[in-house]
PDB file of C-alpha atoms in Angstrom:
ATOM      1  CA  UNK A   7     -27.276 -19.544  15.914  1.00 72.00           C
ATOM      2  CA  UNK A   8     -24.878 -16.409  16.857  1.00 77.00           C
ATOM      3  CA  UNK A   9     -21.326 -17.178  17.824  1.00 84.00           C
ATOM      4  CA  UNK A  10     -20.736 -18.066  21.463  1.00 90.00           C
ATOM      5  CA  UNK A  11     -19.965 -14.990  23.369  1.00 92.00           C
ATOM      6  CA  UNK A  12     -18.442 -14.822  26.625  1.00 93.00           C
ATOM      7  CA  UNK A  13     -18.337 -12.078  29.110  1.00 93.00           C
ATOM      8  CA  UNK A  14     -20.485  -8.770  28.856  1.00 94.00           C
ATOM      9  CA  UNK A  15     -22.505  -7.708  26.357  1.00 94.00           C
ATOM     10  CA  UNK A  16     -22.201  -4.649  24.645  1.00 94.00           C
ATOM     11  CA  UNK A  17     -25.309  -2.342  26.004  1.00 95.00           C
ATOM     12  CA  UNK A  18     -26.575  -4.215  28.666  1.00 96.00           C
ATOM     13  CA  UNK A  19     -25.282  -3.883  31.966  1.00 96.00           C
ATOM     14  CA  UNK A  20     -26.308  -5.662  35.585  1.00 96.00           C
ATOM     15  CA  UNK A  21     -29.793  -5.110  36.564  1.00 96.00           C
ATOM     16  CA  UNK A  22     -31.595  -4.831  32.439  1.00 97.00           C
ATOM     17  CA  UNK A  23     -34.625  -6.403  32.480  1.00 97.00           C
ATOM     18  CA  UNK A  24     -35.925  -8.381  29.456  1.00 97.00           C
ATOM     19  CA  UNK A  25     -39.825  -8.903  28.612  1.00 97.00           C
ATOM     20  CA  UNK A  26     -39.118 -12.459  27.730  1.00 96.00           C
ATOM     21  CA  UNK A  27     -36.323 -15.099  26.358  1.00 95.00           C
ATOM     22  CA  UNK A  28     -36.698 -14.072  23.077  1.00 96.00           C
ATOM     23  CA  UNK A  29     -36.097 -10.565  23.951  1.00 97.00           C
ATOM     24  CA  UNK A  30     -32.552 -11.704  25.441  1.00 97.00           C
ATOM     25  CA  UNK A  31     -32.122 -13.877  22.468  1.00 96.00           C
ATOM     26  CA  UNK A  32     -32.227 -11.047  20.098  1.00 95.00           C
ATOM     27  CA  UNK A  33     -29.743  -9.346  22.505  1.00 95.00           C
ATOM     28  CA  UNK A  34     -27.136 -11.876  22.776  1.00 95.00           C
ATOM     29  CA  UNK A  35     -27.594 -12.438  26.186  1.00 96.00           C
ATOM     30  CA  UNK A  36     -28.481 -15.342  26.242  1.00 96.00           C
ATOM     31  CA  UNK A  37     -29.287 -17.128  22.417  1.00 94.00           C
ATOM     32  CA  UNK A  38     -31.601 -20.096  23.916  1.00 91.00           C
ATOM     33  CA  UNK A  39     -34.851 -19.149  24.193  1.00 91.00           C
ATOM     34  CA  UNK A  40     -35.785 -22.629  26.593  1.00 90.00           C
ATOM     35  CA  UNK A  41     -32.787 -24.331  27.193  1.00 91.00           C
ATOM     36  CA  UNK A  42     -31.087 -22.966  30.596  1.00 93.00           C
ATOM     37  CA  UNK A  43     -27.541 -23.216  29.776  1.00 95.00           C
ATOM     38  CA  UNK A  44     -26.073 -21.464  26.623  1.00 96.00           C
ATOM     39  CA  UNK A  45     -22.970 -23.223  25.715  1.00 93.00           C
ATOM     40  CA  UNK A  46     -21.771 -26.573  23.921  1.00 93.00           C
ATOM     41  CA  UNK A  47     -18.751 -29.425  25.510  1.00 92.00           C
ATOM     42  CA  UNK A  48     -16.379 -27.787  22.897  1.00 90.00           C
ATOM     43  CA  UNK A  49     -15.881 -23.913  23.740  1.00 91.00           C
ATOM     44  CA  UNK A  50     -17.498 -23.672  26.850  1.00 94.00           C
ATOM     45  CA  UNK A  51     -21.125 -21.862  28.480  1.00 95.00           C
ATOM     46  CA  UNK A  52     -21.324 -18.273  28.468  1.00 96.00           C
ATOM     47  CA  UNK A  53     -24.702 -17.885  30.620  1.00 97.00           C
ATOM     48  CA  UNK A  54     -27.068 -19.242  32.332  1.00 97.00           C
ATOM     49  CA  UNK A  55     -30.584 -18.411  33.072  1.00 96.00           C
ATOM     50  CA  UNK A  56     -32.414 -19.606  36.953  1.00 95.00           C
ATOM     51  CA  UNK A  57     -36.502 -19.856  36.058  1.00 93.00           C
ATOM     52  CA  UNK A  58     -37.436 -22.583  38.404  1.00 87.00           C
ATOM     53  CA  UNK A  59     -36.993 -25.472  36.442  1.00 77.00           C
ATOM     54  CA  UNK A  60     -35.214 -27.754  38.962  1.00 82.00           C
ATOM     55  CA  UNK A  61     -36.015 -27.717  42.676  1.00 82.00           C
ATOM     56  CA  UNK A  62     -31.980 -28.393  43.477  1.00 85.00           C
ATOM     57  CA  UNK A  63     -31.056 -24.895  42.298  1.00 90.00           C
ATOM     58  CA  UNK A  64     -29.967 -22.724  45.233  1.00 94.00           C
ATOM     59  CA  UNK A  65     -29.793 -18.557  45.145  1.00 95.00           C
ATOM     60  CA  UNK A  66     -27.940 -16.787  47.552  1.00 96.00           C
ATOM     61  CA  UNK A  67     -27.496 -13.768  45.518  1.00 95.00           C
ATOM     62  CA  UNK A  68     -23.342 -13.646  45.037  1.00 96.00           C
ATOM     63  CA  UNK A  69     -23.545 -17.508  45.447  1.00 96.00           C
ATOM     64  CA  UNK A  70     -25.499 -19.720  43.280  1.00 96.00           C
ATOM     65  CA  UNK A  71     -25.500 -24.296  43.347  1.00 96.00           C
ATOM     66  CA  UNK A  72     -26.791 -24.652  40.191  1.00 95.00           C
ATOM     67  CA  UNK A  73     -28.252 -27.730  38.646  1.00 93.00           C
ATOM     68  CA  UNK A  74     -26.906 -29.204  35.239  1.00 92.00           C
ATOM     69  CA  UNK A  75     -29.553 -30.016  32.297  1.00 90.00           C
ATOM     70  CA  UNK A  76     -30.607 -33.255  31.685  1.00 89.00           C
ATOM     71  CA  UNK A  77     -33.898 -35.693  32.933  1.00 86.00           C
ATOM     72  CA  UNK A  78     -35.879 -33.587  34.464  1.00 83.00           C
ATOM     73  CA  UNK A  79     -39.772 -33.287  33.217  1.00 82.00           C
ATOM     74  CA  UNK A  80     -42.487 -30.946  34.359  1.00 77.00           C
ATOM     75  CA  UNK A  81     -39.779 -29.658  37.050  1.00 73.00           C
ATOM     76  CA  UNK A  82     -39.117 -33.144  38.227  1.00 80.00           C
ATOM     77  CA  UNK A  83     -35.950 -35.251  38.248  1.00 84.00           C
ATOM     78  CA  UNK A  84     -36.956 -38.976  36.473  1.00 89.00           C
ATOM     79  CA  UNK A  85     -33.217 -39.850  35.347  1.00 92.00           C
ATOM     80  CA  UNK A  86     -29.785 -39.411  36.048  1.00 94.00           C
ATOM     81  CA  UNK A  87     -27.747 -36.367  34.510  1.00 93.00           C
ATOM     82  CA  UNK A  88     -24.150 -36.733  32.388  1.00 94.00           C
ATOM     83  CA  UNK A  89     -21.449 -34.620  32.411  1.00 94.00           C
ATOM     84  CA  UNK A  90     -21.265 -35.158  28.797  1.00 92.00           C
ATOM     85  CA  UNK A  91     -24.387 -33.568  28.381  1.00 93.00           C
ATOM     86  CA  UNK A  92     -23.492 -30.582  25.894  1.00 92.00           C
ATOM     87  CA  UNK A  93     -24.704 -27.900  28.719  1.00 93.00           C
ATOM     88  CA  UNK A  94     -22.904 -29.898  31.417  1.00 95.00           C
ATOM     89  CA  UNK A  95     -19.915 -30.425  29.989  1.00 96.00           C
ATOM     90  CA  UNK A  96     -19.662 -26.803  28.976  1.00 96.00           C
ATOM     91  CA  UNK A  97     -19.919 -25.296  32.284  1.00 97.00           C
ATOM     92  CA  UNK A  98     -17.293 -28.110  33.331  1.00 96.00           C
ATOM     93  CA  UNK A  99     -15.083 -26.369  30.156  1.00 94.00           C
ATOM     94  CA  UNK A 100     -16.139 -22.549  31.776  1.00 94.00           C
ATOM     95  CA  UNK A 101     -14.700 -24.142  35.181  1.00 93.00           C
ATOM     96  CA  UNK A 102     -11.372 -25.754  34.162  1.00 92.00           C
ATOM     97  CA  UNK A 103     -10.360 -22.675  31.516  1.00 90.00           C
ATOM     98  CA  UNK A 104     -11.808 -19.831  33.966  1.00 88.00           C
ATOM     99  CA  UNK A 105     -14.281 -18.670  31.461  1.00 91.00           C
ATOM    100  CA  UNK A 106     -16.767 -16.035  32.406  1.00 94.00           C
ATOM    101  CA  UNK A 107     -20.599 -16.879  32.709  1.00 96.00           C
ATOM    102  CA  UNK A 108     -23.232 -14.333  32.793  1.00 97.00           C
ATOM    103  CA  UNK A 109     -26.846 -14.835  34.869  1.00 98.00           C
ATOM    104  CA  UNK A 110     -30.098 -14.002  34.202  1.00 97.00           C
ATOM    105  CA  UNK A 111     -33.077 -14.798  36.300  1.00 97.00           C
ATOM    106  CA  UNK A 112     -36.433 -15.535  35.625  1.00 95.00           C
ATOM    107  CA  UNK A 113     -39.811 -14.996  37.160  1.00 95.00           C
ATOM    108  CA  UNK A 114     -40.876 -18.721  38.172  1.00 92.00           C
ATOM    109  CA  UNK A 115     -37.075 -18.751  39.851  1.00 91.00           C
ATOM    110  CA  UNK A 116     -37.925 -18.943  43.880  1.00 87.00           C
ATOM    111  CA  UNK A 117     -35.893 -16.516  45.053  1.00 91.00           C
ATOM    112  CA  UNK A 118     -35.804 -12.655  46.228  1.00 93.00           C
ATOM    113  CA  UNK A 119     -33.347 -11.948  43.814  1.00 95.00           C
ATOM    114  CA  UNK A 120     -35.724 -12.750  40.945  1.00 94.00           C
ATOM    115  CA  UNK A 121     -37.744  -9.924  39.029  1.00 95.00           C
ATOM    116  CA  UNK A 122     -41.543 -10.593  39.750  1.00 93.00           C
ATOM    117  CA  UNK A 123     -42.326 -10.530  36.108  1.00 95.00           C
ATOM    118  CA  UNK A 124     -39.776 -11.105  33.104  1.00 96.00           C
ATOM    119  CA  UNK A 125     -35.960 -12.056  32.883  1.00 97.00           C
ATOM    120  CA  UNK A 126     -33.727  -9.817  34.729  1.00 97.00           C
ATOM    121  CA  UNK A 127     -29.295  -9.667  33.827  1.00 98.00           C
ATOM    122  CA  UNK A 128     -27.611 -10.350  37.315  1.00 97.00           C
ATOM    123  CA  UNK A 129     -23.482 -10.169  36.016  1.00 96.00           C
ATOM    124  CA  UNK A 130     -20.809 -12.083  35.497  1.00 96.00           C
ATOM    125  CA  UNK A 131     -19.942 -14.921  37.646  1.00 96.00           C
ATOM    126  CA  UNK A 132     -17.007 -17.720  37.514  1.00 95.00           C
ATOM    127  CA  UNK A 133     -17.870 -21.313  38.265  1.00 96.00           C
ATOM    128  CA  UNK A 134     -15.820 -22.317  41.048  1.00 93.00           C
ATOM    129  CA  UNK A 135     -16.337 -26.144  41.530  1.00 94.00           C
ATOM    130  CA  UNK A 136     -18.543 -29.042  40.526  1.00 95.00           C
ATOM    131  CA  UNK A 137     -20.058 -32.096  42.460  1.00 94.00           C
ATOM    132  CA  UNK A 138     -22.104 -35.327  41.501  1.00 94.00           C
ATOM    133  CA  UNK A 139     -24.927 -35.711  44.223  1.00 92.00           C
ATOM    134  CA  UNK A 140     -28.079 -37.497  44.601  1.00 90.00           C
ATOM    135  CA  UNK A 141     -31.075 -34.681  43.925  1.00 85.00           C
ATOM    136  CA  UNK A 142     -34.113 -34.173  45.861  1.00 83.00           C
ATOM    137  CA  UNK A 143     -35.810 -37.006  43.753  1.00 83.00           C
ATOM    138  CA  UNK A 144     -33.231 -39.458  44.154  1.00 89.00           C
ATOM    139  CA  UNK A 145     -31.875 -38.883  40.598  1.00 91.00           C
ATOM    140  CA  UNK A 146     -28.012 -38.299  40.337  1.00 94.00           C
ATOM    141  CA  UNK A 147     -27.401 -34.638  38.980  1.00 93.00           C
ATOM    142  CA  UNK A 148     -24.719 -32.346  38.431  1.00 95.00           C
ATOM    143  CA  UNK A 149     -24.367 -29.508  40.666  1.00 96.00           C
ATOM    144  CA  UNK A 150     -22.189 -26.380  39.631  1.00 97.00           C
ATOM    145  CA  UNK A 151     -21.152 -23.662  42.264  1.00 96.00           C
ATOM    146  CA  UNK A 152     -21.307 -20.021  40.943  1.00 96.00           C
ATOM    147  CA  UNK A 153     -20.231 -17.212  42.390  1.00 96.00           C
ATOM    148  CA  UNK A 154     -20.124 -13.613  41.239  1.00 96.00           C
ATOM    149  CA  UNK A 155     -16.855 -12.215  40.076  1.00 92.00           C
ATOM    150  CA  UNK A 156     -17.507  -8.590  41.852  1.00 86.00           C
ATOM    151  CA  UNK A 157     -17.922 -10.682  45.325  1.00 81.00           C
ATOM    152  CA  UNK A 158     -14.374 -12.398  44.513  1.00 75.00           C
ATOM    153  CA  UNK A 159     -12.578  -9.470  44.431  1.00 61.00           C
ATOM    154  CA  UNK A 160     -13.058  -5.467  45.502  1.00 48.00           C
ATOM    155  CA  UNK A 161     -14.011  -3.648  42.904  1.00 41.00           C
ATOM    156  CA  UNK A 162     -14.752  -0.420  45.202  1.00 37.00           C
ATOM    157  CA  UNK A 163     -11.356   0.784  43.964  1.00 36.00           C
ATOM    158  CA  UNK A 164      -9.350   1.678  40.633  1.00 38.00           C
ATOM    159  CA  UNK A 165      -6.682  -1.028  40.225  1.00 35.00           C
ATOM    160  CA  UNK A 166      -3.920  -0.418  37.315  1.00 38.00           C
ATOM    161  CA  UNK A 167      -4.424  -3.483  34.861  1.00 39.00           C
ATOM    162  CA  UNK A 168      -2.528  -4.688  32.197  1.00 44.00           C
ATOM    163  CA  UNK A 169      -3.900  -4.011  28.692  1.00 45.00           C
ATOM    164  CA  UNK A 170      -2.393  -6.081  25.853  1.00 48.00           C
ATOM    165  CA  UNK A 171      -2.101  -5.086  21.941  1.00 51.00           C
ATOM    166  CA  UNK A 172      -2.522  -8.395  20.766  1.00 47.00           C
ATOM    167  CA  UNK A 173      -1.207  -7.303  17.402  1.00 51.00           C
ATOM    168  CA  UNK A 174       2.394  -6.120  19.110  1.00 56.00           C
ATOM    169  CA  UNK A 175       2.025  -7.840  22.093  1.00 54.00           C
ATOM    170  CA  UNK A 176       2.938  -4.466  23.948  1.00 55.00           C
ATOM    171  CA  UNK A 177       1.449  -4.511  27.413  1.00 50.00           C
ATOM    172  CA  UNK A 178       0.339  -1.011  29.094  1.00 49.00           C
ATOM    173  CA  UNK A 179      -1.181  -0.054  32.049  1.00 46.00           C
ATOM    174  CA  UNK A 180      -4.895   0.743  32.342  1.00 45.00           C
ATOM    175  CA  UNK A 181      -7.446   2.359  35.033  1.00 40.00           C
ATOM    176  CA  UNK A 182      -9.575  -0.507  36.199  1.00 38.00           C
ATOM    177  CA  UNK A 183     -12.401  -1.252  39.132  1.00 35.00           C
ATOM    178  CA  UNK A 184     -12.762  -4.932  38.863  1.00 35.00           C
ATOM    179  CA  UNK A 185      -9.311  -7.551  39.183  1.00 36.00           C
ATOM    180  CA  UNK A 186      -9.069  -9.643  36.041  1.00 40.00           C
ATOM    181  CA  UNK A 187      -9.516 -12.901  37.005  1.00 46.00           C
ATOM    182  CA  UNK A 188     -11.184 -14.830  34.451  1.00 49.00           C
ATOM    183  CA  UNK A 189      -7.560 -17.129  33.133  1.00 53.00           C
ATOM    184  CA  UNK A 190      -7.943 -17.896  29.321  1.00 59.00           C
ATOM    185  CA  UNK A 191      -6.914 -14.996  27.046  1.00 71.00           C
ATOM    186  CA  UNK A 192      -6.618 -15.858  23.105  1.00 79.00           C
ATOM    187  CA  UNK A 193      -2.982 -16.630  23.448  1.00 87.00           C
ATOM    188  CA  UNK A 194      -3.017 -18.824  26.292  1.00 90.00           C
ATOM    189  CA  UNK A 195      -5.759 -21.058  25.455  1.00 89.00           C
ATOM    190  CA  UNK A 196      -3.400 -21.282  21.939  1.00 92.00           C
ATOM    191  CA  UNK A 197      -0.636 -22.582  23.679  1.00 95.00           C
ATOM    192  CA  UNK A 198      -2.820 -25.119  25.860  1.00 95.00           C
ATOM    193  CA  UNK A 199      -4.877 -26.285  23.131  1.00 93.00           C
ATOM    194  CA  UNK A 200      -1.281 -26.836  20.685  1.00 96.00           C
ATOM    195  CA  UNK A 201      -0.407 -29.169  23.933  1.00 97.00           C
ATOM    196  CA  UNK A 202      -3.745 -30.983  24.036  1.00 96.00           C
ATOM    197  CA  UNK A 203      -3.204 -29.104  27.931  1.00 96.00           C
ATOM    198  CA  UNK A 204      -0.627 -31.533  28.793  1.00 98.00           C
ATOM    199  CA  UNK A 205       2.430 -30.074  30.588  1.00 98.00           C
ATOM    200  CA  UNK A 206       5.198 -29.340  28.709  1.00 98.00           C
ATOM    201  CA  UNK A 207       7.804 -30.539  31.361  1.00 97.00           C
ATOM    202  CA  UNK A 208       5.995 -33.687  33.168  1.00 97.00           C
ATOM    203  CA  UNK A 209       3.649 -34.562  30.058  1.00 97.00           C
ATOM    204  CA  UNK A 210       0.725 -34.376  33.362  1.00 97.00           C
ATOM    205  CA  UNK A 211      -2.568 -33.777  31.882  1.00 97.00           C
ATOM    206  CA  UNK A 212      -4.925 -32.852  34.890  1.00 96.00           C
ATOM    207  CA  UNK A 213      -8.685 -33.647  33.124  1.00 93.00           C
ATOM    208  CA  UNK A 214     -12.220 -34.175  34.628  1.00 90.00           C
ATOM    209  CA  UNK A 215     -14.209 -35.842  31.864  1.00 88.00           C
ATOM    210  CA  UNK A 216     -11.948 -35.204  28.923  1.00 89.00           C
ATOM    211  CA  UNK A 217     -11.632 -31.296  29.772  1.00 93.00           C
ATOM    212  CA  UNK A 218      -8.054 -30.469  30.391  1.00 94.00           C
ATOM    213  CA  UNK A 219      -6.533 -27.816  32.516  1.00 94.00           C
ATOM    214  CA  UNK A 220      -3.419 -26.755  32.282  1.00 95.00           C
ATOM    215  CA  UNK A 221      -1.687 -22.998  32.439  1.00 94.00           C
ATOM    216  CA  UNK A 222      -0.067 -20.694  30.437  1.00 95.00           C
ATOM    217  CA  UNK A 223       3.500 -19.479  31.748  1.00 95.00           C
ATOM    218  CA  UNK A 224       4.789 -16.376  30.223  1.00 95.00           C
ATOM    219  CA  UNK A 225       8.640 -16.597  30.249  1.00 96.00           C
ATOM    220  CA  UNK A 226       9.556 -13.294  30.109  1.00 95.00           C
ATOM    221  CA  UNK A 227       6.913 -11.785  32.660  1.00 92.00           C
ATOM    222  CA  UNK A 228       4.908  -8.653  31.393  1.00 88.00           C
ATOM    223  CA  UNK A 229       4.874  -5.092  32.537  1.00 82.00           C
ATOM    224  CA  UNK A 230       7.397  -3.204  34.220  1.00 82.00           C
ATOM    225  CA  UNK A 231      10.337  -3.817  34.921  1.00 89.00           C
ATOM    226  CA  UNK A 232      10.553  -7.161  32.945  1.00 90.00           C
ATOM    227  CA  UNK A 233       8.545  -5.877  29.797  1.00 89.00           C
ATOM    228  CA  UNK A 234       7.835  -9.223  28.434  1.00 90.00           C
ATOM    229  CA  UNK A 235       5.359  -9.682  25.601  1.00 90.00           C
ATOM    230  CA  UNK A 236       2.057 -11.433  25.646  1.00 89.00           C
ATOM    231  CA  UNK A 237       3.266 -13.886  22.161  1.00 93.00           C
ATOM    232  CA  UNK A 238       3.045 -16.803  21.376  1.00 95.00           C
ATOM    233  CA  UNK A 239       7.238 -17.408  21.571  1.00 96.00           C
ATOM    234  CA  UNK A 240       6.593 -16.256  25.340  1.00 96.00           C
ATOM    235  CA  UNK A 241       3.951 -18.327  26.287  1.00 97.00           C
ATOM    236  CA  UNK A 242       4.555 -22.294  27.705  1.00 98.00           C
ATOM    237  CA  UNK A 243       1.779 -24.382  28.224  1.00 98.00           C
ATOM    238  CA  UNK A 244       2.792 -26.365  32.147  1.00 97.00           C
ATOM    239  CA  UNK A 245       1.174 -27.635  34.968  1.00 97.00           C
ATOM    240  CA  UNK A 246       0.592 -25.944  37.837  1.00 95.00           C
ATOM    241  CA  UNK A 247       3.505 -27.532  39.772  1.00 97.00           C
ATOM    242  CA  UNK A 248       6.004 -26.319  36.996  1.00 97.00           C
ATOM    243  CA  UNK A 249       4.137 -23.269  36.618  1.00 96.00           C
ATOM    244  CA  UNK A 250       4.690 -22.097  40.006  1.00 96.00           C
ATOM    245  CA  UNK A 251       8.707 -24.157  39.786  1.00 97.00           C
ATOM    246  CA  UNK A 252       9.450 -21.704  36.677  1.00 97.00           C
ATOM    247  CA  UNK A 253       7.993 -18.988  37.995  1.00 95.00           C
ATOM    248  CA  UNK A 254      10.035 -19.051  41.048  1.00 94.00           C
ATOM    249  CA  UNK A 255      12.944 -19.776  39.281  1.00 95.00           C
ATOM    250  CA  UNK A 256      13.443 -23.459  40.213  1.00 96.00           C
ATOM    251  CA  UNK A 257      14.608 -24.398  36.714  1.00 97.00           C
ATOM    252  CA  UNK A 258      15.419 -22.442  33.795  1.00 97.00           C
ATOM    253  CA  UNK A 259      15.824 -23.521  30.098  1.00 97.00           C
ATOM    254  CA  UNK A 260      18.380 -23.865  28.050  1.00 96.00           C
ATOM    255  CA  UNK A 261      18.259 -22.672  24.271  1.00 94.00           C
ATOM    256  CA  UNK A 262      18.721 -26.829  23.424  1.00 95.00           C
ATOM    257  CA  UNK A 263      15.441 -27.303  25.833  1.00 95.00           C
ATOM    258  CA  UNK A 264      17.171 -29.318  28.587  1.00 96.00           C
ATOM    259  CA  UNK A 265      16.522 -27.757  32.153  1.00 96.00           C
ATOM    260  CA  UNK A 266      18.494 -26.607  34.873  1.00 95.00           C
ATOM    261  CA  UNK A 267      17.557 -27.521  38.429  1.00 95.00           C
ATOM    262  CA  UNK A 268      15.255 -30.479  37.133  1.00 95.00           C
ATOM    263  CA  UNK A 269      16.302 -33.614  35.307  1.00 93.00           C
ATOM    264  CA  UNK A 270      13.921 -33.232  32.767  1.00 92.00           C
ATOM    265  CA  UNK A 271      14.182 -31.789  29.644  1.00 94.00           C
ATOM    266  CA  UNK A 272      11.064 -29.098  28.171  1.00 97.00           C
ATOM    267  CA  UNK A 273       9.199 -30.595  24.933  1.00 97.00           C
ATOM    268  CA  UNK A 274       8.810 -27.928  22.418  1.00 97.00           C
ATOM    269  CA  UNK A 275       6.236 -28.818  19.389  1.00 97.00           C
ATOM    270  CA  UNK A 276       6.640 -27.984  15.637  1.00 91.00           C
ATOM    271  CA  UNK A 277       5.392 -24.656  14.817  1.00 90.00           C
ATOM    272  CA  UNK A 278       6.274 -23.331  18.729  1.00 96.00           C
ATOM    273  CA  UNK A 279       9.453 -20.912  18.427  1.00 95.00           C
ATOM    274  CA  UNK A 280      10.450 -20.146  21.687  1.00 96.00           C
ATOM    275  CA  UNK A 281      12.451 -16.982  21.886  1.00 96.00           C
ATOM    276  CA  UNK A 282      15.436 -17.515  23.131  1.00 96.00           C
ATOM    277  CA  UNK A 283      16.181 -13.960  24.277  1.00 97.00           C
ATOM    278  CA  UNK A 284      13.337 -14.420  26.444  1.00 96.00           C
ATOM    279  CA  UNK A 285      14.959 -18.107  28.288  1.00 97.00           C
ATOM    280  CA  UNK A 286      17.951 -15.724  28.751  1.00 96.00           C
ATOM    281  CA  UNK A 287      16.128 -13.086  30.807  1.00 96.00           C
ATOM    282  CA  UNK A 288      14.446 -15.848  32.812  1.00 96.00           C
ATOM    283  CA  UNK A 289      18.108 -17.627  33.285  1.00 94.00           C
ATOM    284  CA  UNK A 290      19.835 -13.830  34.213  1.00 93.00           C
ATOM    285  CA  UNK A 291      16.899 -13.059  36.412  1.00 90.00           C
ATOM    286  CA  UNK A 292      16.825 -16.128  38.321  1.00 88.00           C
ATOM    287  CA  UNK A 293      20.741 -16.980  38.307  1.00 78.00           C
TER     288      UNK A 293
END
């Protein structure tokens, strides 16, 4: 099986229609041909397809409750679901790390928005929460809230975005019409998975399930007028409490790793430089 690939595909945009699951499998759309979800409880799932298969699915077009995989025959619930179902527990992953998913539809899938014949590409959407519920047949399932990232934010509009060399980590400024908001670049989920996503300040590590979530502060901020670099000596992994602290200026760090304005000190792992010219900016900027 092909890599897992998240966010678009190269050559297809919103609104291709596929003869059949095959014919998205060959297009790396979506690279099951019958399960539903296409992901794994390690990197995440990049897409989903809706074809009727369990009656607690729900389609309002930019909003979608979709159900998990797991003990359901012949479109009917006869078991409880897990969260550490592979499928499950990657959408869980897509959640916490604000991984893109892309959705397809199917022709048995209820709803307006489905083609009448075939699979049809309906965009990228983020999964915004997760619940445990009883189903319609009395069956505990998982439930994942979708909704689609062009009915998060305006995209009737060119934005200027920040473009990173990832070689350099020299940031520019491109034309864009959508806001990025999926979280996780390369770099970030780097720093987060060298801290197992545990804070580097309050050693909090905020996990459903065994996924963490944690974020990625930049110290030096990038673009103008701070120019800081997207790198890996610019990057800390915190919680969001600190997150926000640091980014407000709250504490700064010293070049020996204690704080000021906090009591605690910052734990800095083997193999993590920190640049120190970069705590001095934050320390001048927020004296």
């Amino acid at each position: 099986m092909a890599a897992i690939q998240f966010g678009e595909i190269e050559g297809i945009k919103e609104g291709d229609t596929f003869i059949s699951r095959q014919e998205m499998t060959n297009k790396g759309l979506h690279r099951n041909t019958v399960q539903g979800i296409d992901g794994n409880g390690e990197h995440g799932s990049a897409s989903i397809v809706l074809n009727g298969g369990y009656e607690d699915d729900k389609d309002y077009g930019n909003l979608i409750i979709y159900t998990g995989h797991g003990g359901n025959v012949n479109k009917k619930q006869i078991r409880d679901q897990s969260w550490d179902d592979p499928g499950n527990k990657g959408l869980l992953i897509s959640e916490m790390h604000g991984l893109p998913v892309r959705v397809s539809r199917g022709p048995k899938h209820k709803s307006k928005f489905s083609p009448e014949k075939g699979y049809q590409y309906g965009g990228l959407y983020m999964v915004t929460s997760h619940k445990y519920k009883k189903g319609a047949h009395g069956f505990w399932v998982c439930l994942f809230r979708l909704e689609k990232i062009s009915s998060i934010v305006s995209n009737s509009f060119d934005i200027r975005e920040l473009s990173v060399d990832y070689k350099t980590g020299e940031t520019s400024r491109v034309a864009s019409t959508i806001l990025r908001i999926v979280r996780d670049t390369r770099l970030s989920r780097k720093v987060k998975e060298l801290y197992n996503y545990t804070c580097q300040i309050c050693a909090l590590r905020i996990e459903f399930n065994g996924v963490g979530y944690a974020e990625a502060a930049h110290i030096r901020p990038l673009g103008k007028p701070h120019n800081g670099k997207d790198l890996l000596n610019n990057l800390l992994c915190l919680c969001p409490n600190h997150h926000v602290m640091f980014d407000k200026g709250h504490f700064t760090i010293n070049n020996d790793f204690s704080c000021e304005g906090i009591s605690e000190g910052i734990t800095v792992l083997d193999g993590h430089i920190l640049d120190p010219d970069n705590l001095n900016y934050h320390k001048e900027h927020h004296k």
